[in-house]
PDB file of C-alpha atoms in Angstrom:
ATOM      1  CA  ASP Q   1     103.576  97.969  92.501  1.00 65.00           C
ATOM      2  CA  ALA Q   2     104.047 100.070  90.354  1.00 83.00           C
ATOM      3  CA  GLY Q   3     101.677  99.481  87.894  1.00 94.00           C
ATOM      4  CA  VAL Q   4     101.330  99.189  83.959  1.00 97.00           C
ATOM      5  CA  ILE Q   5     104.544 101.139  82.718  1.00 97.00           C
ATOM      6  CA  GLN Q   6     104.637 102.433  79.180  1.00 98.00           C
ATOM      7  CA  SER Q   7     106.700 103.694  76.915  1.00 97.00           C
ATOM      8  CA  PRO Q   8     107.356 106.307  75.464  1.00 97.00           C
ATOM      9  CA  ARG Q   9     104.748 108.618  76.914  1.00 96.00           C
ATOM     10  CA  HIS Q  10     104.870 110.918  74.043  1.00 97.00           C
ATOM     11  CA  GLU Q  11     105.800 110.143  70.568  1.00 97.00           C
ATOM     12  CA  VAL Q  12     106.079 112.174  66.898  1.00 98.00           C
ATOM     13  CA  THR Q  13     107.051 110.969  64.148  1.00 97.00           C
ATOM     14  CA  GLU Q  14     106.307 111.092  60.170  1.00 97.00           C
ATOM     15  CA  MET Q  15     104.099 109.654  57.933  1.00 97.00           C
ATOM     16  CA  GLY Q  16     105.741 106.871  56.588  1.00 97.00           C
ATOM     17  CA  GLN Q  17     107.634 105.725  59.999  1.00 97.00           C
ATOM     18  CA  GLU Q  18     107.918 103.028  62.230  1.00 97.00           C
ATOM     19  CA  VAL Q  19     106.816 103.200  65.855  1.00 98.00           C
ATOM     20  CA  THR Q  20     107.343 100.926  68.259  1.00 98.00           C
ATOM     21  CA  LEU Q  21     105.693 101.126  71.541  1.00 98.00           C
ATOM     22  CA  ARG Q  22     106.291  99.061  74.479  1.00 98.00           C
ATOM     23  CA  CYS Q  23     104.789  97.853  77.917  1.00 98.00           C
ATOM     24  CA  LYS Q  24     105.756  96.305  80.957  1.00 98.00           C
ATOM     25  CA  PRO Q  25     102.545  94.844  83.041  1.00 98.00           C
ATOM     26  CA  ILE Q  26     102.191  94.018  85.951  1.00 97.00           C
ATOM     27  CA  SER Q  27     104.064  91.353  87.652  1.00 96.00           C
ATOM     28  CA  GLY Q  28     102.729  88.176  88.097  1.00 94.00           C
ATOM     29  CA  HIS Q  29      99.675  89.253  85.502  1.00 95.00           C
ATOM     30  CA  ASN Q  30      98.942  86.655  83.018  1.00 93.00           C
ATOM     31  CA  SER Q  31      96.830  88.524  80.639  1.00 95.00           C
ATOM     32  CA  LEU Q  32      97.604  91.754  78.517  1.00 97.00           C
ATOM     33  CA  PHE Q  33      95.619  94.412  76.457  1.00 97.00           C
ATOM     34  CA  TRP Q  34      96.686  96.867  73.641  1.00 98.00           C
ATOM     35  CA  TYR Q  35      93.824  99.615  73.379  1.00 97.00           C
ATOM     36  CA  ARG Q  36      93.390 102.932  71.395  1.00 97.00           C
ATOM     37  CA  GLN Q  37      91.934 105.848  72.066  1.00 96.00           C
ATOM     38  CA  THR Q  38      90.711 108.120  69.387  1.00 95.00           C
ATOM     39  CA  MET Q  39      87.023 110.832  69.809  1.00 90.00           C
ATOM     40  CA  MET Q  40      86.320 109.169  67.246  1.00 90.00           C
ATOM     41  CA  ARG Q  41      86.080 105.092  67.669  1.00 90.00           C
ATOM     42  CA  GLY Q  42      86.067 105.557  71.711  1.00 91.00           C
ATOM     43  CA  LEU Q  43      88.502 102.788  73.639  1.00 93.00           C
ATOM     44  CA  GLU Q  44      88.773 100.012  71.408  1.00 92.00           C
ATOM     45  CA  LEU Q  45      90.704  96.423  72.198  1.00 93.00           C
ATOM     46  CA  LEU Q  46      93.740  96.051  69.099  1.00 96.00           C
ATOM     47  CA  ILE Q  47      94.651  92.525  70.941  1.00 96.00           C
ATOM     48  CA  TYR Q  48      94.650  90.439  73.785  1.00 95.00           C
ATOM     49  CA  PHE Q  49      97.620  87.999  74.817  1.00 96.00           C
ATOM     50  CA  ASN Q  50      96.867  85.369  77.622  1.00 93.00           C
ATOM     51  CA  ASN Q  51      99.893  83.720  78.899  1.00 94.00           C
ATOM     52  CA  ASN Q  52     102.188  84.934  76.216  1.00 95.00           C
ATOM     53  CA  VAL Q  53      99.839  83.709  73.632  1.00 95.00           C
ATOM     54  CA  PRO Q  54      97.590  86.069  71.277  1.00 95.00           C
ATOM     55  CA  ILE Q  55      94.328  84.924  71.762  1.00 92.00           C
ATOM     56  CA  ASP Q  56      92.170  87.663  69.816  1.00 91.00           C
ATOM     57  CA  ASP Q  57      94.029  89.788  66.936  1.00 93.00           C
ATOM     58  CA  SER Q  58      90.682  90.752  65.236  1.00 91.00           C
ATOM     59  CA  GLY Q  59      90.927  94.947  66.512  1.00 92.00           C
ATOM     60  CA  MET Q  60      93.736  95.276  64.589  1.00 95.00           C
ATOM     61  CA  PRO Q  61      93.165  97.647  61.928  1.00 89.00           C
ATOM     62  CA  GLU Q  62      95.139  95.986  59.795  1.00 87.00           C
ATOM     63  CA  ASP Q  63      98.705  94.815  58.632  1.00 92.00           C
ATOM     64  CA  ARG Q  64     100.476  97.220  59.329  1.00 96.00           C
ATOM     65  CA  PHE Q  65      99.948  97.512  62.822  1.00 97.00           C
ATOM     66  CA  SER Q  66     101.920  94.068  64.549  1.00 97.00           C
ATOM     67  CA  ALA Q  67     102.195  93.073  67.979  1.00 98.00           C
ATOM     68  CA  LYS Q  68     104.244  90.543  70.236  1.00 97.00           C
ATOM     69  CA  MET Q  69     105.030  89.534  73.878  1.00 97.00           C
ATOM     70  CA  PRO Q  70     108.138  87.780  74.228  1.00 97.00           C
ATOM     71  CA  ASN Q  71     107.866  86.862  77.524  1.00 95.00           C
ATOM     72  CA  ALA Q  72     105.530  87.413  80.352  1.00 95.00           C
ATOM     73  CA  SER Q  73     106.927  90.932  81.412  1.00 96.00           C
ATOM     74  CA  PHE Q  74     107.212  92.698  78.202  1.00 97.00           C
ATOM     75  CA  SER Q  75     105.602  93.402  75.381  1.00 98.00           C
ATOM     76  CA  THR Q  76     105.882  95.297  71.630  1.00 98.00           C
ATOM     77  CA  LEU Q  77     102.879  97.510  69.358  1.00 98.00           C
ATOM     78  CA  LYS Q  78     104.419  98.233  66.075  1.00 98.00           C
ATOM     79  CA  ILE Q  79     103.079 100.240  63.057  1.00 97.00           C
ATOM     80  CA  GLN Q  80     105.189 100.058  60.426  1.00 97.00           C
ATOM     81  CA  PRO Q  81     104.288 102.073  58.120  1.00 96.00           C
ATOM     82  CA  SER Q  82     102.754 104.752  60.137  1.00 97.00           C
ATOM     83  CA  GLU Q  83      99.752 106.786  58.338  1.00 97.00           C
ATOM     84  CA  PRO Q  84      98.019 110.120  60.033  1.00 97.00           C
ATOM     85  CA  ARG Q  85      94.623 108.744  60.980  1.00 96.00           C
ATOM     86  CA  ASP Q  86      97.023 106.082  63.577  1.00 97.00           C
ATOM     87  CA  SER Q  87      96.974 109.133  65.773  1.00 97.00           C
ATOM     88  CA  ALA Q  88      95.921 108.097  68.523  1.00 97.00           C
ATOM     89  CA  VAL Q  89      96.766 107.202  72.751  1.00 97.00           C
ATOM     90  CA  TYR Q  90      96.819 103.726  73.339  1.00 98.00           C
ATOM     91  CA  PHE Q  91      97.206 102.314  76.529  1.00 98.00           C
ATOM     92  CA  CYS Q  92      98.140  98.726  78.011  1.00 98.00           C
ATOM     93  CA  ALA Q  93      96.443  96.675  80.037  1.00 97.00           C
ATOM     94  CA  SER Q  94      97.154  93.979  82.615  1.00 96.00           C
ATOM     95  CA  SER Q  95      95.246  92.006  84.576  1.00 94.00           C
ATOM     96  CA  PHE Q  96      94.553  88.287  86.471  1.00 90.00           C
ATOM     97  CA  SER Q  97      91.218  87.649  86.671  1.00 85.00           C
ATOM     98  CA  ASN Q  98      88.649  90.017  86.265  1.00 86.00           C
ATOM     99  CA  GLU Q  99      89.934  93.387  86.480  1.00 90.00           C
ATOM    100  CA  GLN Q 100      92.374  94.976  84.343  1.00 93.00           C
ATOM    101  CA  PHE Q 101      95.016  97.224  85.014  1.00 95.00           C
ATOM    102  CA  PHE Q 102      95.249 100.508  82.916  1.00 96.00           C
ATOM    103  CA  GLY Q 103      98.917 102.430  82.459  1.00 96.00           C
ATOM    104  CA  PRO Q 104      99.132 105.555  81.745  1.00 96.00           C
ATOM    105  CA  GLY Q 105      99.711 105.826  77.621  1.00 97.00           C
ATOM    106  CA  THR Q 106     101.012 106.291  74.473  1.00 98.00           C
ATOM    107  CA  ARG Q 107     100.222 109.717  72.662  1.00 97.00           C
ATOM    108  CA  LEU Q 108     101.098 108.979  69.360  1.00 98.00           C
ATOM    109  CA  THR Q 109     100.734 112.443  66.830  1.00 98.00           C
ATOM    110  CA  VAL Q 110     101.800 111.069  62.856  1.00 98.00           C
ATOM    111  CA  LEU Q 111     102.393 114.226  61.113  1.00 97.00           C
TER     112      LEU Q 111
ATOM    113  CA  GLY J   1      74.930  96.070  67.887  1.00 44.00           C
ATOM    114  CA  GLU J   2      77.926  96.425  70.032  1.00 59.00           C
ATOM    115  CA  ASP J   3      77.169  99.812  71.257  1.00 79.00           C
ATOM    116  CA  VAL J   4      77.471 100.694  75.960  1.00 91.00           C
ATOM    117  CA  GLU J   5      75.432 103.400  75.482  1.00 94.00           C
ATOM    118  CA  GLN J   6      76.461 106.571  78.272  1.00 95.00           C
ATOM    119  CA  SER J   7      75.195 110.253  78.367  1.00 90.00           C
ATOM    120  CA  LEU J   8      78.214 112.541  77.289  1.00 91.00           C
ATOM    121  CA  PHE J   9      78.062 115.363  80.147  1.00 96.00           C
ATOM    122  CA  LEU J  10      76.805 115.478  83.358  1.00 97.00           C
ATOM    123  CA  SER J  11      77.883 118.873  84.918  1.00 97.00           C
ATOM    124  CA  VAL J  12      77.119 119.205  88.819  1.00 97.00           C
ATOM    125  CA  ARG J  13      77.651 121.297  92.237  1.00 97.00           C
ATOM    126  CA  GLU J  14      80.219 120.510  94.611  1.00 97.00           C
ATOM    127  CA  GLY J  15      78.759 118.804  97.901  1.00 97.00           C
ATOM    128  CA  ASP J  16      75.347 117.140  95.865  1.00 97.00           C
ATOM    129  CA  SER J  17      75.292 113.807  94.205  1.00 97.00           C
ATOM    130  CA  SER J  18      76.140 112.603  90.766  1.00 97.00           C
ATOM    131  CA  VAL J  19      74.166 110.014  89.105  1.00 97.00           C
ATOM    132  CA  ILE J  20      75.836 108.486  85.875  1.00 98.00           C
ATOM    133  CA  ASN J  21      73.617 106.271  83.940  1.00 97.00           C
ATOM    134  CA  CYS J  22      75.042 103.396  81.501  1.00 96.00           C
ATOM    135  CA  THR J  23      73.289 100.608  79.350  1.00 95.00           C
ATOM    136  CA  TYR J  24      75.023  97.404  77.688  1.00 92.00           C
ATOM    137  CA  THR J  25      74.034  95.162  75.372  1.00 86.00           C
ATOM    138  CA  ASP J  26      75.255  91.108  76.268  1.00 82.00           C
ATOM    139  CA  SER J  27      73.098  90.171  79.312  1.00 78.00           C
ATOM    140  CA  SER J  28      75.557  87.091  80.030  1.00 80.00           C
ATOM    141  CA  SER J  29      78.176  89.650  80.199  1.00 80.00           C
ATOM    142  CA  THR J  30      79.578  88.291  84.269  1.00 83.00           C
ATOM    143  CA  TYR J  31      81.032  92.003  85.583  1.00 90.00           C
ATOM    144  CA  LEU J  32      80.160  95.133  84.729  1.00 93.00           C
ATOM    145  CA  TYR J  33      83.120  97.986  85.471  1.00 95.00           C
ATOM    146  CA  TRP J  34      83.366 102.169  86.284  1.00 97.00           C
ATOM    147  CA  TYR J  35      86.522 103.308  85.550  1.00 97.00           C
ATOM    148  CA  LYS J  36      87.060 106.425  86.065  1.00 97.00           C
ATOM    149  CA  GLN J  37      89.993 109.054  83.509  1.00 97.00           C
ATOM    150  CA  GLU J  38      91.630 112.290  84.409  1.00 95.00           C
ATOM    151  CA  PRO J  39      92.788 113.913  82.160  1.00 90.00           C
ATOM    152  CA  GLY J  40      96.047 113.357  80.358  1.00 88.00           C
ATOM    153  CA  ALA J  41      96.310 109.721  82.294  1.00 91.00           C
ATOM    154  CA  GLY J  42      95.297 105.835  82.119  1.00 92.00           C
ATOM    155  CA  LEU J  43      91.637 104.586  82.848  1.00 96.00           C
ATOM    156  CA  GLN J  44      91.214 104.149  86.881  1.00 96.00           C
ATOM    157  CA  LEU J  45      90.005 100.548  88.432  1.00 95.00           C
ATOM    158  CA  LEU J  46      86.779 102.768  90.297  1.00 96.00           C
ATOM    159  CA  THR J  47      84.598  99.731  91.032  1.00 95.00           C
ATOM    160  CA  TYR J  48      82.724  97.152  89.497  1.00 94.00           C
ATOM    161  CA  ILE J  49      79.425  94.974  90.138  1.00 94.00           C
ATOM    162  CA  PHE J  50      79.106  91.184  89.893  1.00 91.00           C
ATOM    163  CA  SER J  51      76.019  90.412  87.782  1.00 87.00           C
ATOM    164  CA  ASN J  52      74.216  88.802  90.224  1.00 88.00           C
ATOM    165  CA  MET J  53      74.483  91.955  92.684  1.00 91.00           C
ATOM    166  CA  ASP J  54      71.743  94.332  92.200  1.00 93.00           C
ATOM    167  CA  MET J  55      73.649  97.242  94.634  1.00 95.00           C
ATOM    168  CA  LYS J  56      77.438  97.353  95.497  1.00 95.00           C
ATOM    169  CA  GLN J  57      79.097 100.852  98.476  1.00 95.00           C
ATOM    170  CA  ASP J  58      81.871 101.359  97.974  1.00 93.00           C
ATOM    171  CA  GLN J  59      83.254 104.818 100.106  1.00 95.00           C
ATOM    172  CA  ARG J  60      81.245 107.855  98.146  1.00 96.00           C
ATOM    173  CA  LEU J  61      79.846 105.443  95.073  1.00 97.00           C
ATOM    174  CA  THR J  62      77.201 102.997  94.946  1.00 97.00           C
ATOM    175  CA  VAL J  63      76.450 101.109  91.299  1.00 97.00           C
ATOM    176  CA  LEU J  64      73.387  99.967  90.951  1.00 97.00           C
ATOM    177  CA  LEU J  65      72.491  96.626  88.286  1.00 95.00           C
ATOM    178  CA  ASN J  66      69.070  96.661  87.182  1.00 94.00           C
ATOM    179  CA  LYS J  67      69.322  92.814  85.214  1.00 91.00           C
ATOM    180  CA  LYS J  68      66.274  93.321  83.107  1.00 91.00           C
ATOM    181  CA  ASP J  69      66.603  97.081  81.841  1.00 92.00           C
ATOM    182  CA  LYS J  70      70.840  96.199  81.269  1.00 92.00           C
ATOM    183  CA  HIS J  71      71.266  99.043  82.790  1.00 95.00           C
ATOM    184  CA  LEU J  72      73.744 100.521  85.486  1.00 95.00           C
ATOM    185  CA  SER J  73      74.774 103.624  87.028  1.00 97.00           C
ATOM    186  CA  LEU J  74      76.806 105.071  89.273  1.00 98.00           C
ATOM    187  CA  ARG J  75      76.258 107.037  92.705  1.00 98.00           C
ATOM    188  CA  ILE J  76      79.235 109.601  93.943  1.00 97.00           C
ATOM    189  CA  ALA J  77      78.174 110.940  96.821  1.00 98.00           C
ATOM    190  CA  ASP J  78      78.908 114.588  98.148  1.00 97.00           C
ATOM    191  CA  THR J  79      80.410 115.793  94.757  1.00 98.00           C
ATOM    192  CA  GLN J  80      83.717 117.437  95.074  1.00 97.00           C
ATOM    193  CA  THR J  81      85.429 118.948  92.581  1.00 95.00           C
ATOM    194  CA  GLY J  82      88.605 116.258  92.188  1.00 94.00           C
ATOM    195  CA  ASP J  83      85.767 113.623  90.617  1.00 97.00           C
ATOM    196  CA  SER J  84      85.888 115.661  87.550  1.00 97.00           C
ATOM    197  CA  ALA J  85      87.117 113.491  84.985  1.00 97.00           C
ATOM    198  CA  ILE J  86      85.630 111.255  82.578  1.00 97.00           C
ATOM    199  CA  TYR J  87      84.087 108.346  83.407  1.00 98.00           C
ATOM    200  CA  PHE J  88      83.671 104.876  81.446  1.00 97.00           C
ATOM    201  CA  CYS J  89      81.514 102.477  81.362  1.00 96.00           C
ATOM    202  CA  ALA J  90      82.181  98.556  80.230  1.00 94.00           C
ATOM    203  CA  GLU J  91      80.701  95.500  80.441  1.00 91.00           C
ATOM    204  CA  ASN J  92      82.851  92.047  79.894  1.00 87.00           C
ATOM    205  CA  ARG J  93      81.456  90.552  76.603  1.00 75.00           C
ATOM    206  CA  SER J  94      81.019  86.751  76.840  1.00 64.00           C
ATOM    207  CA  GLY J  95      83.388  85.260  74.537  1.00 60.00           C
ATOM    208  CA  GLY J  96      85.927  82.682  77.164  1.00 62.00           C
ATOM    209  CA  TYR J  97      88.192  85.132  78.384  1.00 72.00           C
ATOM    210  CA  ASN J  98      88.122  89.009  80.060  1.00 76.00           C
ATOM    211  CA  LYS J  99      87.227  91.400  77.234  1.00 84.00           C
ATOM    212  CA  LEU J 100      85.633  94.356  77.994  1.00 90.00           C
ATOM    213  CA  ILE J 101      83.310  96.411  75.460  1.00 90.00           C
ATOM    214  CA  PHE J 102      83.658 100.555  76.851  1.00 93.00           C
ATOM    215  CA  GLY J 103      81.236 102.975  76.315  1.00 93.00           C
ATOM    216  CA  ALA J 104      81.809 106.570  74.996  1.00 93.00           C
ATOM    217  CA  GLY J 105      82.158 108.075  78.916  1.00 95.00           C
ATOM    218  CA  THR J 106      81.251 110.659  80.314  1.00 97.00           C
ATOM    219  CA  ARG J 107      82.003 113.944  81.088  1.00 97.00           C
ATOM    220  CA  LEU J 108      81.730 114.882  84.585  1.00 98.00           C
ATOM    221  CA  ALA J 109      82.272 118.649  85.378  1.00 97.00           C
ATOM    222  CA  VAL J 110      82.017 119.662  89.702  1.00 97.00           C
ATOM    223  CA  HIS J 111      81.618 123.101  89.488  1.00 94.00           C
ATOM    224  CA  PRO J 112      81.168 125.152  92.388  1.00 90.00           C
TER     225      PRO J 112
END
């Protein structure tokens, strides 16, 4: 199994630009999670999908952030407009039961 | 509060045992986890323990759980340089799904 796949691995953009992060969960997993990791705040859960439906988005920082899961094999996290404080590593994770498997992450730098 | 607490840094000599400690907050957490993160990589699930267990052993890894004190530990036997990484403990908060709350991570440095 290829594991959770994320793209791009690195993204550098300028303040105000739209950023789209992509995730392909492990085949057969019905839960998908987006996390953000920063030095200051550690790992934070942004949003959780179950069977492609957003269940808990209480961790999404503000309206500039949105996430979609149009089908069981693809999810996006979009930031529009991006700000320097959004710079972080964004992880996608998927699970079927009680084990969550993480992707390699996307390192986002907003200048 | 929300915090899962871990010490931030641990240094051990190669071949010694490492013990990484964690305290969690939700006494009704069903599972407790240990993840490993190497530089530039994602989090790798190392092991987890069901809350009705006191101990779980998996090769060089031993997890101990003290539910009364809400204390979790990870012991790595015969620590190697390849074990150098950040180790995160996590609890799954009750609330209908497997929502993980992570500690800040313990950076393990293994020296010769």
